Tab-separated table of C-alpha atoms and ligand atoms in Angstrom:
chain	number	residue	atom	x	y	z
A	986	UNK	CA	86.752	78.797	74.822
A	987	UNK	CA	85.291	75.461	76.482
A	988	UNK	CA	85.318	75.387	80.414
A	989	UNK	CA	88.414	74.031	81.553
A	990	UNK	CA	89.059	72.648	85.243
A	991	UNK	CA	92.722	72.515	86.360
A	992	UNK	CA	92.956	70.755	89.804
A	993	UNK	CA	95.637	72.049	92.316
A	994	UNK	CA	98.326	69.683	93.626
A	995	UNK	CA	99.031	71.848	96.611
A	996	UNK	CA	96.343	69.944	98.345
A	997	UNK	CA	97.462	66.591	97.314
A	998	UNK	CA	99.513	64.452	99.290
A	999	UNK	CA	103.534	65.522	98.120
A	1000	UNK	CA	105.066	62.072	98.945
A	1001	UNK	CA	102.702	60.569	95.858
A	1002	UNK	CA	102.276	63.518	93.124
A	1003	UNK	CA	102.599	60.928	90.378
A	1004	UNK	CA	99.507	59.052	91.567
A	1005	UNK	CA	97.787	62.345	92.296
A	1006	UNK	CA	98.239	63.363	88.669
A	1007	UNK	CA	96.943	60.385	87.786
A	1008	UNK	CA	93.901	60.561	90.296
A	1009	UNK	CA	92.288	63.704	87.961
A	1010	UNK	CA	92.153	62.465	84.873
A	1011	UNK	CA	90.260	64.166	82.887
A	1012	UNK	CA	90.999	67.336	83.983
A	1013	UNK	CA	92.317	69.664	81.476
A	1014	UNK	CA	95.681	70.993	83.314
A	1015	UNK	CA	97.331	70.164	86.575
A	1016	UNK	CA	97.942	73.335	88.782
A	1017	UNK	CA	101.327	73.386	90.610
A	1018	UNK	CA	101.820	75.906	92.977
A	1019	UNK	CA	105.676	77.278	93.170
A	1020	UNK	CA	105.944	79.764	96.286
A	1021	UNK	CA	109.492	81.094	97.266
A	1022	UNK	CA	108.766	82.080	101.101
A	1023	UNK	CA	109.123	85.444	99.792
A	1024	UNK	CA	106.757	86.890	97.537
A	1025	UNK	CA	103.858	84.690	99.659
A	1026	UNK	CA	104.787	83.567	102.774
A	1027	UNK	CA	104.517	79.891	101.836
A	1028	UNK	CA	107.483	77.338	100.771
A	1029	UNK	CA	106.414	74.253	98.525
A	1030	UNK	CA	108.612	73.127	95.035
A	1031	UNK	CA	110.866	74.182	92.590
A	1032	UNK	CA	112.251	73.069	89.443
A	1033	UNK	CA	113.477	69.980	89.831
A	1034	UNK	CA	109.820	68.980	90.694
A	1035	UNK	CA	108.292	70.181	87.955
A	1036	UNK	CA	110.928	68.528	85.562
A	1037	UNK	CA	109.346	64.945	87.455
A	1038	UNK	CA	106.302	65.508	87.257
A	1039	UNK	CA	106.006	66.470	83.652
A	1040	UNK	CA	107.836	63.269	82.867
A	1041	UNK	CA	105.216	61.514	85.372
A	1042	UNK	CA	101.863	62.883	83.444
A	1043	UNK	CA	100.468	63.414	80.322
A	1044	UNK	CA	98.652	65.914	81.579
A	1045	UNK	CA	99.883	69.713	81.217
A	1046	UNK	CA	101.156	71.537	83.777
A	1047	UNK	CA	100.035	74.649	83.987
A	1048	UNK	CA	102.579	76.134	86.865
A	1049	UNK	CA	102.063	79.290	89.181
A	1050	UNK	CA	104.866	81.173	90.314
A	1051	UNK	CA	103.958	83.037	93.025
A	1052	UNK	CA	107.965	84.088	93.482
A	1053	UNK	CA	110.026	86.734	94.066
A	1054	UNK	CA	112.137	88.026	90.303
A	1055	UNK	CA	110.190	86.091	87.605
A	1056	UNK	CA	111.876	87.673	85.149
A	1057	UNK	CA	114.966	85.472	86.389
A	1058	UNK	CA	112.827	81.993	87.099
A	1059	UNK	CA	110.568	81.769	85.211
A	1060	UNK	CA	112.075	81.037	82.206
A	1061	UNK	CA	113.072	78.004	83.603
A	1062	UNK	CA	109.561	76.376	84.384
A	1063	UNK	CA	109.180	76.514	80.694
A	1064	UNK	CA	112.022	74.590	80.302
A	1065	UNK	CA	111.104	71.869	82.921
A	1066	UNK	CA	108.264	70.879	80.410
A	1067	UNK	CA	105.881	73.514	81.996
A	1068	UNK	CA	102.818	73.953	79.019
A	1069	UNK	CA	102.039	77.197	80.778
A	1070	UNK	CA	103.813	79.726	82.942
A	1071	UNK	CA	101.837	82.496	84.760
A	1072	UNK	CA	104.081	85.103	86.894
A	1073	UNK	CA	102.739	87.608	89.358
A	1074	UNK	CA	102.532	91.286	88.184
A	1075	UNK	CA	103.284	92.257	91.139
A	1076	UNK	CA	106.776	90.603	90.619
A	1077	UNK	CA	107.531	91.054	87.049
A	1078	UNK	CA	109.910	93.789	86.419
A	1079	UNK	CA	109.443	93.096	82.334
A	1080	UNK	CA	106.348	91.449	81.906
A	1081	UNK	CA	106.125	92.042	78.325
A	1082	UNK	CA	109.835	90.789	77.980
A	1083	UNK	CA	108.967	88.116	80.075
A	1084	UNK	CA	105.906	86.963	78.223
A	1085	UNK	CA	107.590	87.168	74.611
A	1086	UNK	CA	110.468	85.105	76.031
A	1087	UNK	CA	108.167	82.178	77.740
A	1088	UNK	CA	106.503	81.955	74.320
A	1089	UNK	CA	108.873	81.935	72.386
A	1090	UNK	CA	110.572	78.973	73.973
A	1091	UNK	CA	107.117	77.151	73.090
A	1092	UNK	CA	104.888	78.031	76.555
A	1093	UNK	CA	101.870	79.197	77.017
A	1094	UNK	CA	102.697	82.922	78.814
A	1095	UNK	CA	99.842	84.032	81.715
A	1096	UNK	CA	100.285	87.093	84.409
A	1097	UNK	CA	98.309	86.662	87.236
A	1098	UNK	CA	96.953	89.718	89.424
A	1099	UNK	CA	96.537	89.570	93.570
A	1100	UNK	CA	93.541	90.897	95.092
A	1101	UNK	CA	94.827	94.259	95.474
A	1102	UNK	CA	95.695	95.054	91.709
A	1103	UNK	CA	93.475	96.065	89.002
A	1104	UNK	CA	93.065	94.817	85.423
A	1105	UNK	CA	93.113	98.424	84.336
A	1106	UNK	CA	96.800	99.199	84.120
A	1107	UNK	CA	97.626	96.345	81.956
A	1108	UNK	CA	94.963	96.837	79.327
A	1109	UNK	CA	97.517	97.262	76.484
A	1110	UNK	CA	99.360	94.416	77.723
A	1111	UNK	CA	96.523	91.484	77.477
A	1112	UNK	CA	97.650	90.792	73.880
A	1113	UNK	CA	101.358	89.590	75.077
A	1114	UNK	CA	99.646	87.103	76.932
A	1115	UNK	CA	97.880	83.946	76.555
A	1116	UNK	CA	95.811	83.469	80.407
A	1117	UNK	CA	95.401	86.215	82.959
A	1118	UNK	CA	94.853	84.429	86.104
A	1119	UNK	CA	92.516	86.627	88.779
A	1120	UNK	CA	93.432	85.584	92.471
A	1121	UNK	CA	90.289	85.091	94.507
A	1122	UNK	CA	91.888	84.636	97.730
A	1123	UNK	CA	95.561	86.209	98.780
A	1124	UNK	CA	97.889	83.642	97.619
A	1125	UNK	CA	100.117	81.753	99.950
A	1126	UNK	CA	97.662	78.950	101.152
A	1127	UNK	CA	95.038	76.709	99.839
A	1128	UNK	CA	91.497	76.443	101.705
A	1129	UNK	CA	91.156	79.971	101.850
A	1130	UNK	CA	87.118	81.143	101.589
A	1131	UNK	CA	86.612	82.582	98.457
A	1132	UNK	CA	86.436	86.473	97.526
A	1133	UNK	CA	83.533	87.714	96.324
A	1134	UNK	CA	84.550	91.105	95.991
A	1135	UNK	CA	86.466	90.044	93.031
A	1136	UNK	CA	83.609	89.315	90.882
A	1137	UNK	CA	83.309	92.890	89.617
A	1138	UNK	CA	87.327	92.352	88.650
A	1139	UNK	CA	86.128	89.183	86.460
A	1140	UNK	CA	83.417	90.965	84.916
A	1141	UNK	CA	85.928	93.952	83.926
A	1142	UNK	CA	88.788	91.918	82.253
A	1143	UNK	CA	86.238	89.666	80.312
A	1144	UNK	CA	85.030	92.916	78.935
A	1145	UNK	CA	88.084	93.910	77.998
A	1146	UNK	CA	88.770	90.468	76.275
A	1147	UNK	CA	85.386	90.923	74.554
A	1148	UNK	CA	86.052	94.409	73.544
A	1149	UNK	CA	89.774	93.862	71.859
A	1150	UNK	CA	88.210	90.067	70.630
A	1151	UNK	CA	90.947	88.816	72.018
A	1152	UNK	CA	91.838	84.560	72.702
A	1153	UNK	CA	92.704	85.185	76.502
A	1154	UNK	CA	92.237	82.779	78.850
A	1155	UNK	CA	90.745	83.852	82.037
A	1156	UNK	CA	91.439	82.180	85.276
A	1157	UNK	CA	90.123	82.358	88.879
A	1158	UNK	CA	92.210	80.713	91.465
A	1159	UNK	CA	91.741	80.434	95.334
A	1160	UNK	CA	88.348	79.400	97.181
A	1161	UNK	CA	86.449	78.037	93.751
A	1162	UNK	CA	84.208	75.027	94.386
A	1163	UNK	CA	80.935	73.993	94.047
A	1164	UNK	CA	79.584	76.848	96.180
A	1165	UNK	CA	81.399	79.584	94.266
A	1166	UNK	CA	82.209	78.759	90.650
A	1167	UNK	CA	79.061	79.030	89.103
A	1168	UNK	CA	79.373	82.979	90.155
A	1169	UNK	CA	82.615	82.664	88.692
A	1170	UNK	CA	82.105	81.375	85.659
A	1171	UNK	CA	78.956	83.762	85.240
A	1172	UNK	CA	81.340	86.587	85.898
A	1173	UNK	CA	83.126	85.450	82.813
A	1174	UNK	CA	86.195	83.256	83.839
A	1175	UNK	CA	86.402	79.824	81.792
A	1176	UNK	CA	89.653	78.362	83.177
A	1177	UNK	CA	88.345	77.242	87.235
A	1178	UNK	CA	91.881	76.142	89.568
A	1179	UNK	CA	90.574	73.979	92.288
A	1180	UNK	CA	92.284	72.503	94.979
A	1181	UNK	CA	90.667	71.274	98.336
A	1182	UNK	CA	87.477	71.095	96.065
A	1183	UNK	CA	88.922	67.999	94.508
A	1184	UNK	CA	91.789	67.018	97.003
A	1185	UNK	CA	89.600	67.096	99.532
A	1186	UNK	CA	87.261	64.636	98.263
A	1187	UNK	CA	87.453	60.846	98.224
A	1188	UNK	CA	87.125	61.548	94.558
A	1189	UNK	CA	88.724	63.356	92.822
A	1190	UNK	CA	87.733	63.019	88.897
A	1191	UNK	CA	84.266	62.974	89.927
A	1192	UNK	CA	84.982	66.131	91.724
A	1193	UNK	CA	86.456	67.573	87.937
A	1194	UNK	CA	83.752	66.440	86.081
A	1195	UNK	CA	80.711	67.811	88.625
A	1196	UNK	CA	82.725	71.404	88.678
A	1197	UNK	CA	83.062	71.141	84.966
A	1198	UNK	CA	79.125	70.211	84.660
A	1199	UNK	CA	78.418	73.189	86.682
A	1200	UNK	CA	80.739	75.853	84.878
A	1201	UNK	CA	79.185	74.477	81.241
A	1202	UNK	CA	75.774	75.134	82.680
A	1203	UNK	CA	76.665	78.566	84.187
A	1204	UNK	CA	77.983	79.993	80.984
A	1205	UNK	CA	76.243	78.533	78.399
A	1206	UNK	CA	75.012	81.027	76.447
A	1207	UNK	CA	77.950	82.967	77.390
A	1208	UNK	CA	78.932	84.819	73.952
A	1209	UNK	CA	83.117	84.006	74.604
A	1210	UNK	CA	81.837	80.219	75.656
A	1211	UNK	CA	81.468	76.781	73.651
A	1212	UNK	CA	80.621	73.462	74.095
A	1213	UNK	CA	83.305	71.200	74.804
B	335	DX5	C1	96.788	79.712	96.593
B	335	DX5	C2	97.088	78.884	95.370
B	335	DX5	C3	95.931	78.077	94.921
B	335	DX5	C4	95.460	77.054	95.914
B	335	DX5	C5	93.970	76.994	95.776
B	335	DX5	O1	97.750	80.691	96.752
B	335	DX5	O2	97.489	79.686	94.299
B	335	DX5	O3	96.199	77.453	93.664
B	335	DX5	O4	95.949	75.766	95.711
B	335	DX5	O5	93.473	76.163	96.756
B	335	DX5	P1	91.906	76.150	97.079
B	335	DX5	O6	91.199	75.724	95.846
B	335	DX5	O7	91.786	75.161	98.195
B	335	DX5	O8	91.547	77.551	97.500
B	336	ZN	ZN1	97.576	78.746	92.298
């Protein structure tokens, strides 16, 4: 799988998403943060907003649900025009349900993992899905420092991908930018969410394309890696 950068809109400016969609392109999906107040404690957008700003871009969303009963919501982020869903594990009651019923209505189905929770359990799961997102900072906020201690996580679950040749995305969220994601993409993640790394820059598609020359140079060679 070729690196792919998905800049986070939770550090854009809400009032204009539509021109911050357009201000990364070039980047491969846009990253919208959904938090409930409940399962982080954090309030941003729901449905409705999703539903615009799929209509506004023609780039994929690729929408994070850090909520409370994604077994109920989620469901409908696919609907909104959502190219990929990922729910928290740590919220799913069904996840293989869950994931069956997001593809099935033509998404792209992802489970993402906090700090706290280990790849292990859900080794017999990674088939059901199509992205398993790693959290490298405790979700809620954006311009958290990054984690290092999840490096050894990364490492694990792109064995695992390696070992059952599976096509699994793996994503690394929270903290990556140009000081951290060449460890990450060494590790063995391939899909790099960004936010104050690009947001916070008076450019942002530069910003995409010098994190995407830095991942390509950090894994190639990299055995589950192409070129682009
Ligand atoms: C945090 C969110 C992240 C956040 C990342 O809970 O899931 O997507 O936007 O922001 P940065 O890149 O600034 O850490
Ligand atoms: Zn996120």
């Amino acid at each position: 799988m070729a690196v792919q950068i998905n800049p986070s809109i939770l550090s854009a400016d809400f009032s204009r998403l539509a021109d911050e969609a357009r201000a990364v392109e070039g980047a491969d999906w846009l990253h919208v943060d959904v938090m409930d107040n409940h399962f982080v404690p954090n309030l941003t957008l729901g449905v409705p907003v999703v539903e615009s700003l799929a209509k506004a871009t023609d780039t994929p969303l690729d929408c994070h649900l850090m909520i409370e009963d994604p077994d109920r919501w989620a469901p409908q982020y696919a609907e909104a025009g959502a190219g990929s869903v990922t729910f928290h594990a740590e919220a799913a009651h069904a996840p293989v349900r869950l994931a069956r019923e997001l593809r099935r209505m033509g998404a792209r189905a992802s489970m993402a993992l906090k700090p706290a929770t280990p790849i292990e359990p859900f080794e017999d799961l990674l088939p059901e899905l199509d992205m398993l997102l790693i959290m490298t900072v405790e979700p809620g906020f954006g311009g958290q420092a990054f984690l290092d201690i999840m490096l050894p996580k990364i490492r694990r679950t792109r064995e695992l991908i390696s070992r059952h040749n599976l096509e699994l995305w793996l994503q690394v969220d929270g903290g990556v930018s140009a000081a951290t994601i060449e460890r990450c993409a060494e590790a063995g993640a391939d899909v790099f969410v960004a936010g104050s790394a690009v947001y916070g820059t008076d450019d942002p598609a530069a910003a995409v394309r010098s994190l995407r020359t830095q991942a390509e140079k950090a894994t190639s060679g990299a055995p589950w890696a192409c070129a682009h």
